Amino acid sequence: MLPPDLKTIIIMGVSGSGKSVVGSLLAARLEGVFEDGDDFHPAANKAKMSAGTPLNDEDRWPWYATLRQRIEDMRHLTPVYVQACSALKPVYRDKLRAHDHPETLRFVLLDGTKELIATRLAGRKGHFMPPTLLDSQLATLDPTPDIIRVSIDQTPEEIVNEILKKLEHS
Ligand SMILES: Nc1ncnc2c1ncn2[C@@H]1O[C@H](COP(=O)(O)OP(=O)(O)OP(=O)(O)O)[C@@H](O)[C@H]1O
Ligand SMILES: O=C(O)[C@H](O)[C@@H](O)[C@H](O)[C@H](O)CO
C-alpha cells in the first residue's frame, strides 16, 4: 500500500537511467497515469539536445513550468500520477514540488554508474538525446537527502518492486 496522501511520483535521473521504462511500468502497477517529461520539451530544446548542446537554466524553466502544471492538472484526473523527468538540480525539484506537502509528492532517483548508463545509451535506438551529453547530465545531477534512491543495476521489474517497498516505508 502506498502512503495514502501520495499523489505524484517523479522518476528522476540522467538521460538513459531508465526513467521511461521504469516510470511506465510503475504507473501500470499502480493503475495510475504515466507521462514522459520529454514529451513536453519545447521543440527548440529538443533541437538543441539533438545537436549535442546541453540545456541551460533558461531553456529549462518554461519546460519545468509546464511539468508543474501537468502535476496540478493530474490531481483531478488520477489517484496517482507518475512523471519521468530528469529533475537534476534542487531548484528544478523545487519548481516541480511548489508548495506541495512532502507526503503528496516524492522523488525517486534512478541511480547508476556512468559505465552502465553509457552502455544502455549506446544500445538505445531512435532517441533524440545523444550519448555524448551524459557527462554534462552527470555533472549537473545534484541529489539531496529527501530523494529515494534505487540502483538501476537490476531488471525494470525489480526496480519497480524496490521503489514500491521504499515508498511504502517512506
Ligand atoms: N533496468 C534496465 N535493464 C536493462 N535495460 C534497461 C533498464 N532500464 C532501461 N533500460 C534500457 O536503457 C535505455 C534507456 O532507458 P530509458 O529510455 O527508459 O531512459 P530515460 O532515463 O528515459 O532516458 P531519457 O531521459 O534520455 O529519455 C533503453 O534502451 C531501455 O530499454
Ligand atoms: O534537463 C535536461 O537536460 C533534459 O531534461 C534531459 O535530461 C532530457 O530531457 C532527457 O533526459 C533526454 O531524453
PDB file of C-alpha atoms and ligand atoms in Angstrom:
ATOM      1  CA  MET A   1       0.000   0.000   0.000  1.00  0.00           C
ATOM      2  CA  LEU A   2       1.251   3.443  -0.924  1.00  0.00           C
ATOM      3  CA  PRO A   3       1.109   6.169   1.714  1.00  0.00           C
ATOM      4  CA  PRO A   4      -2.488   7.455   1.478  1.00  0.00           C
ATOM      5  CA  ASP A   5      -1.562  11.063   0.688  1.00  0.00           C
ATOM      6  CA  LEU A   6       0.876  10.234  -2.114  1.00  0.00           C
ATOM      7  CA  LYS A   7      -0.444  11.663  -5.394  1.00  0.00           C
ATOM      8  CA  THR A   8       2.674  12.300  -7.513  1.00  0.00           C
ATOM      9  CA  ILE A   9       5.816  10.215  -8.062  1.00  0.00           C
ATOM     10  CA  ILE A  10       8.636  11.811 -10.046  1.00  0.00           C
ATOM     11  CA  ILE A  11      11.060   9.302 -11.545  1.00  0.00           C
ATOM     12  CA  MET A  12      14.249  11.290 -11.970  1.00  0.00           C
ATOM     13  CA  GLY A  13      17.827  10.832 -13.151  1.00  0.00           C
ATOM     14  CA  VAL A  14      20.125  11.457 -16.060  1.00  0.00           C
ATOM     15  CA  SER A  15      19.378  10.605 -19.661  1.00  0.00           C
ATOM     16  CA  GLY A  16      19.456   6.838 -20.150  1.00  0.00           C
ATOM     17  CA  SER A  17      18.952   5.935 -16.483  1.00  0.00           C
ATOM     18  CA  GLY A  18      15.667   4.201 -17.364  1.00  0.00           C
ATOM     19  CA  LYS A  19      13.041   6.790 -16.409  1.00  0.00           C
ATOM     20  CA  SER A  20      10.701   5.989 -19.312  1.00  0.00           C
ATOM     21  CA  VAL A  21      10.898   2.220 -18.914  1.00  0.00           C
ATOM     22  CA  VAL A  22      10.620   2.197 -15.113  1.00  0.00           C
ATOM     23  CA  GLY A  23       8.087   5.058 -14.871  1.00  0.00           C
ATOM     24  CA  SER A  24       5.638   3.454 -17.286  1.00  0.00           C
ATOM     25  CA  LEU A  25       5.921   0.090 -15.542  1.00  0.00           C
ATOM     26  CA  LEU A  26       5.406   1.687 -12.128  1.00  0.00           C
ATOM     27  CA  ALA A  27       2.314   3.585 -13.294  1.00  0.00           C
ATOM     28  CA  ALA A  28       0.852   0.372 -14.752  1.00  0.00           C
ATOM     29  CA  ARG A  29       1.439  -1.453 -11.460  1.00  0.00           C
ATOM     30  CA  LEU A  30      -0.307   1.363  -9.567  1.00  0.00           C
ATOM     31  CA  GLU A  31      -3.091   1.714 -12.153  1.00  0.00           C
ATOM     32  CA  GLY A  32      -2.142   5.357 -12.435  1.00  0.00           C
ATOM     33  CA  VAL A  33      -1.173   7.664 -15.273  1.00  0.00           C
ATOM     34  CA  PHE A  34       2.363   7.925 -16.667  1.00  0.00           C
ATOM     35  CA  GLU A  35       3.776  10.831 -18.629  1.00  0.00           C
ATOM     36  CA  ASP A  36       7.262  11.293 -20.022  1.00  0.00           C
ATOM     37  CA  GLY A  37       8.590  14.782 -19.387  1.00  0.00           C
ATOM     38  CA  ASP A  38      10.472  14.574 -22.678  1.00  0.00           C
ATOM     39  CA  ASP A  39       7.138  14.852 -24.489  1.00  0.00           C
ATOM     40  CA  PHE A  40       6.692  18.386 -23.104  1.00  0.00           C
ATOM     41  CA  HIS A  41      10.018  19.916 -24.159  1.00  0.00           C
ATOM     42  CA  PRO A  42       9.671  22.921 -26.459  1.00  0.00           C
ATOM     43  CA  ALA A  43      10.844  21.982 -29.975  1.00  0.00           C
ATOM     44  CA  ALA A  44      13.850  24.300 -29.555  1.00  0.00           C
ATOM     45  CA  ASN A  45      15.048  22.297 -26.528  1.00  0.00           C
ATOM     46  CA  LYS A  46      14.866  19.008 -28.425  1.00  0.00           C
ATOM     47  CA  ALA A  47      16.701  20.568 -31.381  1.00  0.00           C
ATOM     48  CA  LYS A  48      19.412  21.858 -29.057  1.00  0.00           C
ATOM     49  CA  MET A  49      19.932  18.500 -27.352  1.00  0.00           C
ATOM     50  CA  SER A  50      19.832  16.640 -30.684  1.00  0.00           C
ATOM     51  CA  ALA A  51      22.626  18.926 -31.869  1.00  0.00           C
ATOM     52  CA  GLY A  52      24.713  17.869 -28.847  1.00  0.00           C
ATOM     53  CA  THR A  53      24.375  21.038 -26.732  1.00  0.00           C
ATOM     54  CA  PRO A  54      23.263  20.696 -23.093  1.00  0.00           C
ATOM     55  CA  LEU A  55      20.269  22.763 -21.991  1.00  0.00           C
ATOM     56  CA  ASN A  56      20.819  25.668 -19.608  1.00  0.00           C
ATOM     57  CA  ASP A  57      18.525  27.030 -16.872  1.00  0.00           C
ATOM     58  CA  GLU A  58      16.868  29.462 -19.260  1.00  0.00           C
ATOM     59  CA  ASP A  59      15.969  26.603 -21.622  1.00  0.00           C
ATOM     60  CA  ARG A  60      14.649  24.500 -18.781  1.00  0.00           C
ATOM     61  CA  TRP A  61      12.435  26.978 -16.878  1.00  0.00           C
ATOM     62  CA  PRO A  62       9.478  27.021 -19.316  1.00  0.00           C
ATOM     63  CA  TRP A  63       9.672  23.220 -19.501  1.00  0.00           C
ATOM     64  CA  TYR A  64       9.547  22.912 -15.711  1.00  0.00           C
ATOM     65  CA  ALA A  65       6.583  25.307 -15.576  1.00  0.00           C
ATOM     66  CA  THR A  66       4.719  23.014 -17.987  1.00  0.00           C
ATOM     67  CA  LEU A  67       5.613  19.912 -15.963  1.00  0.00           C
ATOM     68  CA  ARG A  68       4.394  21.544 -12.744  1.00  0.00           C
ATOM     69  CA  GLN A  69       1.132  22.394 -14.469  1.00  0.00           C
ATOM     70  CA  ARG A  70       0.767  18.712 -15.512  1.00  0.00           C
ATOM     71  CA  ILE A  71       1.205  17.697 -11.858  1.00  0.00           C
ATOM     72  CA  GLU A  72      -1.605  20.029 -10.814  1.00  0.00           C
ATOM     73  CA  ASP A  73      -3.912  19.013 -13.664  1.00  0.00           C
ATOM     74  CA  MET A  74      -3.406  15.304 -12.965  1.00  0.00           C
ATOM     75  CA  ARG A  75      -4.539  15.712  -9.354  1.00  0.00           C
ATOM     76  CA  HIS A  76      -8.102  15.792 -10.654  1.00  0.00           C
ATOM     77  CA  LEU A  77      -7.702  13.008 -13.187  1.00  0.00           C
ATOM     78  CA  THR A  78      -5.948  10.090 -11.490  1.00  0.00           C
ATOM     79  CA  PRO A  79      -5.288   8.827  -7.959  1.00  0.00           C
ATOM     80  CA  VAL A  80      -1.557   8.561  -8.733  1.00  0.00           C
ATOM     81  CA  TYR A  81       0.487  10.329 -11.394  1.00  0.00           C
ATOM     82  CA  VAL A  82       3.960   9.129 -12.375  1.00  0.00           C
ATOM     83  CA  GLN A  83       6.109  11.642 -14.245  1.00  0.00           C
ATOM     84  CA  ALA A  84       9.535  10.916 -15.782  1.00  0.00           C
ATOM     85  CA  CYS A  85      11.718  13.980 -15.553  1.00  0.00           C
ATOM     86  CA  SER A  86      15.471  14.436 -15.134  1.00  0.00           C
ATOM     87  CA  ALA A  87      14.988  16.955 -12.252  1.00  0.00           C
ATOM     88  CA  LEU A  88      18.761  17.172 -11.983  1.00  0.00           C
ATOM     89  CA  LYS A  89      19.115  20.219  -9.687  1.00  0.00           C
ATOM     90  CA  PRO A  90      17.441  21.051  -6.353  1.00  0.00           C
ATOM     91  CA  VAL A  91      15.970  24.257  -7.862  1.00  0.00           C
ATOM     92  CA  TYR A  92      14.284  22.217 -10.596  1.00  0.00           C
ATOM     93  CA  ARG A  93      12.804  19.891  -7.989  1.00  0.00           C
ATOM     94  CA  ASP A  94      11.573  22.914  -6.032  1.00  0.00           C
ATOM     95  CA  LYS A  95       9.792  24.092  -9.166  1.00  0.00           C
ATOM     96  CA  LEU A  96       8.056  20.701  -9.565  1.00  0.00           C
ATOM     97  CA  ARG A  97       7.202  20.413  -5.876  1.00  0.00           C
ATOM     98  CA  ALA A  98       5.981  24.020  -5.490  1.00  0.00           C
ATOM     99  CA  HIS A  99       4.049  24.193  -2.214  1.00  0.00           C
ATOM    100  CA  ASP A 100       3.019  20.548  -2.100  1.00  0.00           C
ATOM    101  CA  HIS A 101       3.253  18.771   1.219  1.00  0.00           C
ATOM    102  CA  PRO A 102       6.201  16.305   1.213  1.00  0.00           C
ATOM    103  CA  GLU A 103       3.785  13.402   1.679  1.00  0.00           C
ATOM    104  CA  THR A 104       1.937  14.170  -1.556  1.00  0.00           C
ATOM    105  CA  LEU A 105       4.923  14.260  -3.916  1.00  0.00           C
ATOM    106  CA  ARG A 106       8.041  12.070  -3.852  1.00  0.00           C
ATOM    107  CA  PHE A 107      11.182  11.971  -5.981  1.00  0.00           C
ATOM    108  CA  VAL A 108      12.774   8.632  -6.901  1.00  0.00           C
ATOM    109  CA  LEU A 109      16.304   8.756  -8.350  1.00  0.00           C
ATOM    110  CA  LEU A 110      17.383   6.005 -10.738  1.00  0.00           C
ATOM    111  CA  ASP A 111      20.961   5.648  -9.670  1.00  0.00           C
ATOM    112  CA  GLY A 112      23.690   4.013 -11.738  1.00  0.00           C
ATOM    113  CA  THR A 113      27.311   4.201 -12.724  1.00  0.00           C
ATOM    114  CA  LYS A 114      28.413   6.191 -15.740  1.00  0.00           C
ATOM    115  CA  GLU A 115      29.607   2.960 -17.355  1.00  0.00           C
ATOM    116  CA  LEU A 116      26.247   1.167 -17.032  1.00  0.00           C
ATOM    117  CA  ILE A 117      24.250   4.175 -18.259  1.00  0.00           C
ATOM    118  CA  ALA A 118      26.639   4.711 -21.183  1.00  0.00           C
ATOM    119  CA  THR A 119      26.181   1.057 -22.191  1.00  0.00           C
ATOM    120  CA  ARG A 120      22.398   1.440 -22.110  1.00  0.00           C
ATOM    121  CA  LEU A 121      22.513   4.684 -24.094  1.00  0.00           C
ATOM    122  CA  ALA A 122      24.758   3.042 -26.686  1.00  0.00           C
ATOM    123  CA  GLY A 123      22.172   0.282 -27.116  1.00  0.00           C
ATOM    124  CA  ARG A 124      19.224   2.656 -27.475  1.00  0.00           C
ATOM    125  CA  LYS A 125      17.941   3.417 -30.975  1.00  0.00           C
ATOM    126  CA  GLY A 126      15.960   6.328 -32.415  1.00  0.00           C
ATOM    127  CA  HIS A 127      16.120   8.767 -29.487  1.00  0.00           C
ATOM    128  CA  PHE A 128      16.885  12.476 -29.892  1.00  0.00           C
ATOM    129  CA  MET A 129      19.282  12.603 -26.936  1.00  0.00           C
ATOM    130  CA  PRO A 130      22.886  11.846 -27.972  1.00  0.00           C
ATOM    131  CA  PRO A 131      25.010   9.710 -25.588  1.00  0.00           C
ATOM    132  CA  THR A 132      27.676  12.471 -25.679  1.00  0.00           C
ATOM    133  CA  LEU A 133      25.523  14.549 -23.307  1.00  0.00           C
ATOM    134  CA  LEU A 134      25.863  12.005 -20.495  1.00  0.00           C
ATOM    135  CA  ASP A 135      28.886  13.771 -18.944  1.00  0.00           C
ATOM    136  CA  SER A 136      27.036  17.077 -18.647  1.00  0.00           C
ATOM    137  CA  GLN A 137      23.934  15.305 -17.300  1.00  0.00           C
ATOM    138  CA  LEU A 138      26.020  13.633 -14.567  1.00  0.00           C
ATOM    139  CA  ALA A 139      27.856  16.886 -13.770  1.00  0.00           C
ATOM    140  CA  THR A 140      24.521  18.672 -13.322  1.00  0.00           C
ATOM    141  CA  LEU A 141      22.863  15.951 -11.214  1.00  0.00           C
ATOM    142  CA  ASP A 142      22.760  17.074  -7.579  1.00  0.00           C
ATOM    143  CA  PRO A 143      20.826  14.628  -5.370  1.00  0.00           C
ATOM    144  CA  THR A 144      19.581  15.735  -1.957  1.00  0.00           C
ATOM    145  CA  PRO A 145      18.735  13.585   1.102  1.00  0.00           C
ATOM    146  CA  ASP A 146      14.949  13.891   0.597  1.00  0.00           C
ATOM    147  CA  ILE A 147      15.163  11.692  -2.503  1.00  0.00           C
ATOM    148  CA  ILE A 148      14.549   7.940  -2.602  1.00  0.00           C
ATOM    149  CA  ARG A 149      17.421   6.249  -4.461  1.00  0.00           C
ATOM    150  CA  VAL A 150      17.197   2.968  -6.315  1.00  0.00           C
ATOM    151  CA  SER A 151      20.013   1.177  -8.128  1.00  0.00           C
ATOM    152  CA  ILE A 152      19.374   0.570 -11.822  1.00  0.00           C
ATOM    153  CA  ASP A 153      21.656  -2.469 -11.840  1.00  0.00           C
ATOM    154  CA  GLN A 154      18.633  -4.812 -11.822  1.00  0.00           C
ATOM    155  CA  THR A 155      15.671  -5.601 -14.084  1.00  0.00           C
ATOM    156  CA  PRO A 156      12.930  -2.969 -14.535  1.00  0.00           C
ATOM    157  CA  GLU A 157      10.526  -5.235 -12.569  1.00  0.00           C
ATOM    158  CA  GLU A 158      12.982  -5.481  -9.675  1.00  0.00           C
ATOM    159  CA  ILE A 159      13.485  -1.705  -9.736  1.00  0.00           C
ATOM    160  CA  VAL A 160       9.716  -1.145  -9.551  1.00  0.00           C
ATOM    161  CA  ASN A 161       9.424  -3.592  -6.642  1.00  0.00           C
ATOM    162  CA  GLU A 162      12.164  -1.759  -4.770  1.00  0.00           C
ATOM    163  CA  ILE A 163      10.546   1.629  -5.457  1.00  0.00           C
ATOM    164  CA  LEU A 164       7.210   0.384  -4.117  1.00  0.00           C
ATOM    165  CA  LYS A 165       8.831  -1.040  -0.996  1.00  0.00           C
ATOM    166  CA  LYS A 166      10.749   2.191  -0.332  1.00  0.00           C
ATOM    167  CA  LEU A 167       7.682   4.375  -0.940  1.00  0.00           C
ATOM    168  CA  GLU A 168       5.646   2.244   1.446  1.00  0.00           C
ATOM    169  CA  HIS A 169       8.213   2.799   4.175  1.00  0.00           C
ATOM    170  CA  SER A 170       8.868   6.452   3.394  1.00  0.00           C
TER     171      SER A 170
HETATM  172  N1  LIG B   1      16.733  -1.916 -15.797  1.00  0.00           N
HETATM  173  C1  LIG B   1      17.073  -1.959 -17.085  1.00  0.00           C
HETATM  174  N2  LIG B   1      17.747  -3.020 -17.565  1.00  0.00           N
HETATM  175  C2  LIG B   1      18.132  -3.087 -18.863  1.00  0.00           C
HETATM  176  N3  LIG B   1      17.897  -2.102 -19.767  1.00  0.00           N
HETATM  177  C3  LIG B   1      17.246  -1.010 -19.348  1.00  0.00           C
HETATM  178  C4  LIG B   1      16.797  -0.876 -17.999  1.00  0.00           C
HETATM  179  N4  LIG B   1      16.163   0.311 -17.875  1.00  0.00           N
HETATM  180  C5  LIG B   1      16.238   0.909 -19.079  1.00  0.00           C
HETATM  181  N5  LIG B   1      16.861   0.115 -19.973  1.00  0.00           N
HETATM  182  C6  LIG B   1      17.170   0.460 -21.371  1.00  0.00           C
HETATM  183  O1  LIG B   1      18.090   1.559 -21.309  1.00  0.00           O
HETATM  184  C7  LIG B   1      17.768   2.531 -22.294  1.00  0.00           C
HETATM  185  C8  LIG B   1      17.468   3.860 -21.587  1.00  0.00           C
HETATM  186  O2  LIG B   1      16.243   3.752 -20.879  1.00  0.00           O
HETATM  187  P1  LIG B   1      15.142   4.904 -20.940  1.00  0.00           P
HETATM  188  O3  LIG B   1      14.945   5.365 -22.347  1.00  0.00           O
HETATM  189  O4  LIG B   1      13.966   4.434 -20.186  1.00  0.00           O
HETATM  190  O5  LIG B   1      15.925   6.042 -20.119  1.00  0.00           O
HETATM  191  P2  LIG B   1      15.462   7.530 -19.804  1.00  0.00           P
HETATM  192  O6  LIG B   1      16.015   7.859 -18.463  1.00  0.00           O
HETATM  193  O7  LIG B   1      14.002   7.674 -20.014  1.00  0.00           O
HETATM  194  O8  LIG B   1      16.242   8.368 -20.885  1.00  0.00           O
HETATM  195  P3  LIG B   1      15.912   9.848 -21.468  1.00  0.00           P
HETATM  196  O9  LIG B   1      15.825  10.770 -20.320  1.00  0.00           O
HETATM  197  O10 LIG B   1      17.114  10.134 -22.346  1.00  0.00           O
HETATM  198  O11 LIG B   1      14.637   9.734 -22.236  1.00  0.00           O
HETATM  199  C9  LIG B   1      16.601   1.984 -23.105  1.00  0.00           C
HETATM  200  O12 LIG B   1      17.100   1.360 -24.273  1.00  0.00           O
HETATM  201  C10 LIG B   1      15.957   0.985 -22.149  1.00  0.00           C
HETATM  202  O13 LIG B   1      15.286  -0.045 -22.839  1.00  0.00           O
HETATM  203  O1  LIG B   2      17.261  18.745 -18.290  1.00  0.00           O
HETATM  204  C1  LIG B   2      17.718  18.120 -19.237  1.00  0.00           C
HETATM  205  O2  LIG B   2      18.908  18.134 -19.576  1.00  0.00           O
HETATM  206  C2  LIG B   2      16.781  17.283 -20.027  1.00  0.00           C
HETATM  207  O3  LIG B   2      15.593  17.100 -19.365  1.00  0.00           O
HETATM  208  C3  LIG B   2      17.332  15.927 -20.351  1.00  0.00           C
HETATM  209  O4  LIG B   2      17.617  15.224 -19.179  1.00  0.00           O
HETATM  210  C4  LIG B   2      16.404  15.215 -21.289  1.00  0.00           C
HETATM  211  O5  LIG B   2      15.086  15.686 -21.276  1.00  0.00           O
HETATM  212  C5  LIG B   2      16.316  13.755 -21.209  1.00  0.00           C
HETATM  213  O6  LIG B   2      16.950  13.130 -20.169  1.00  0.00           O
HETATM  214  C6  LIG B   2      16.750  13.238 -22.548  1.00  0.00           C
HETATM  215  O7  LIG B   2      15.887  12.404 -23.028  1.00  0.00           O
END
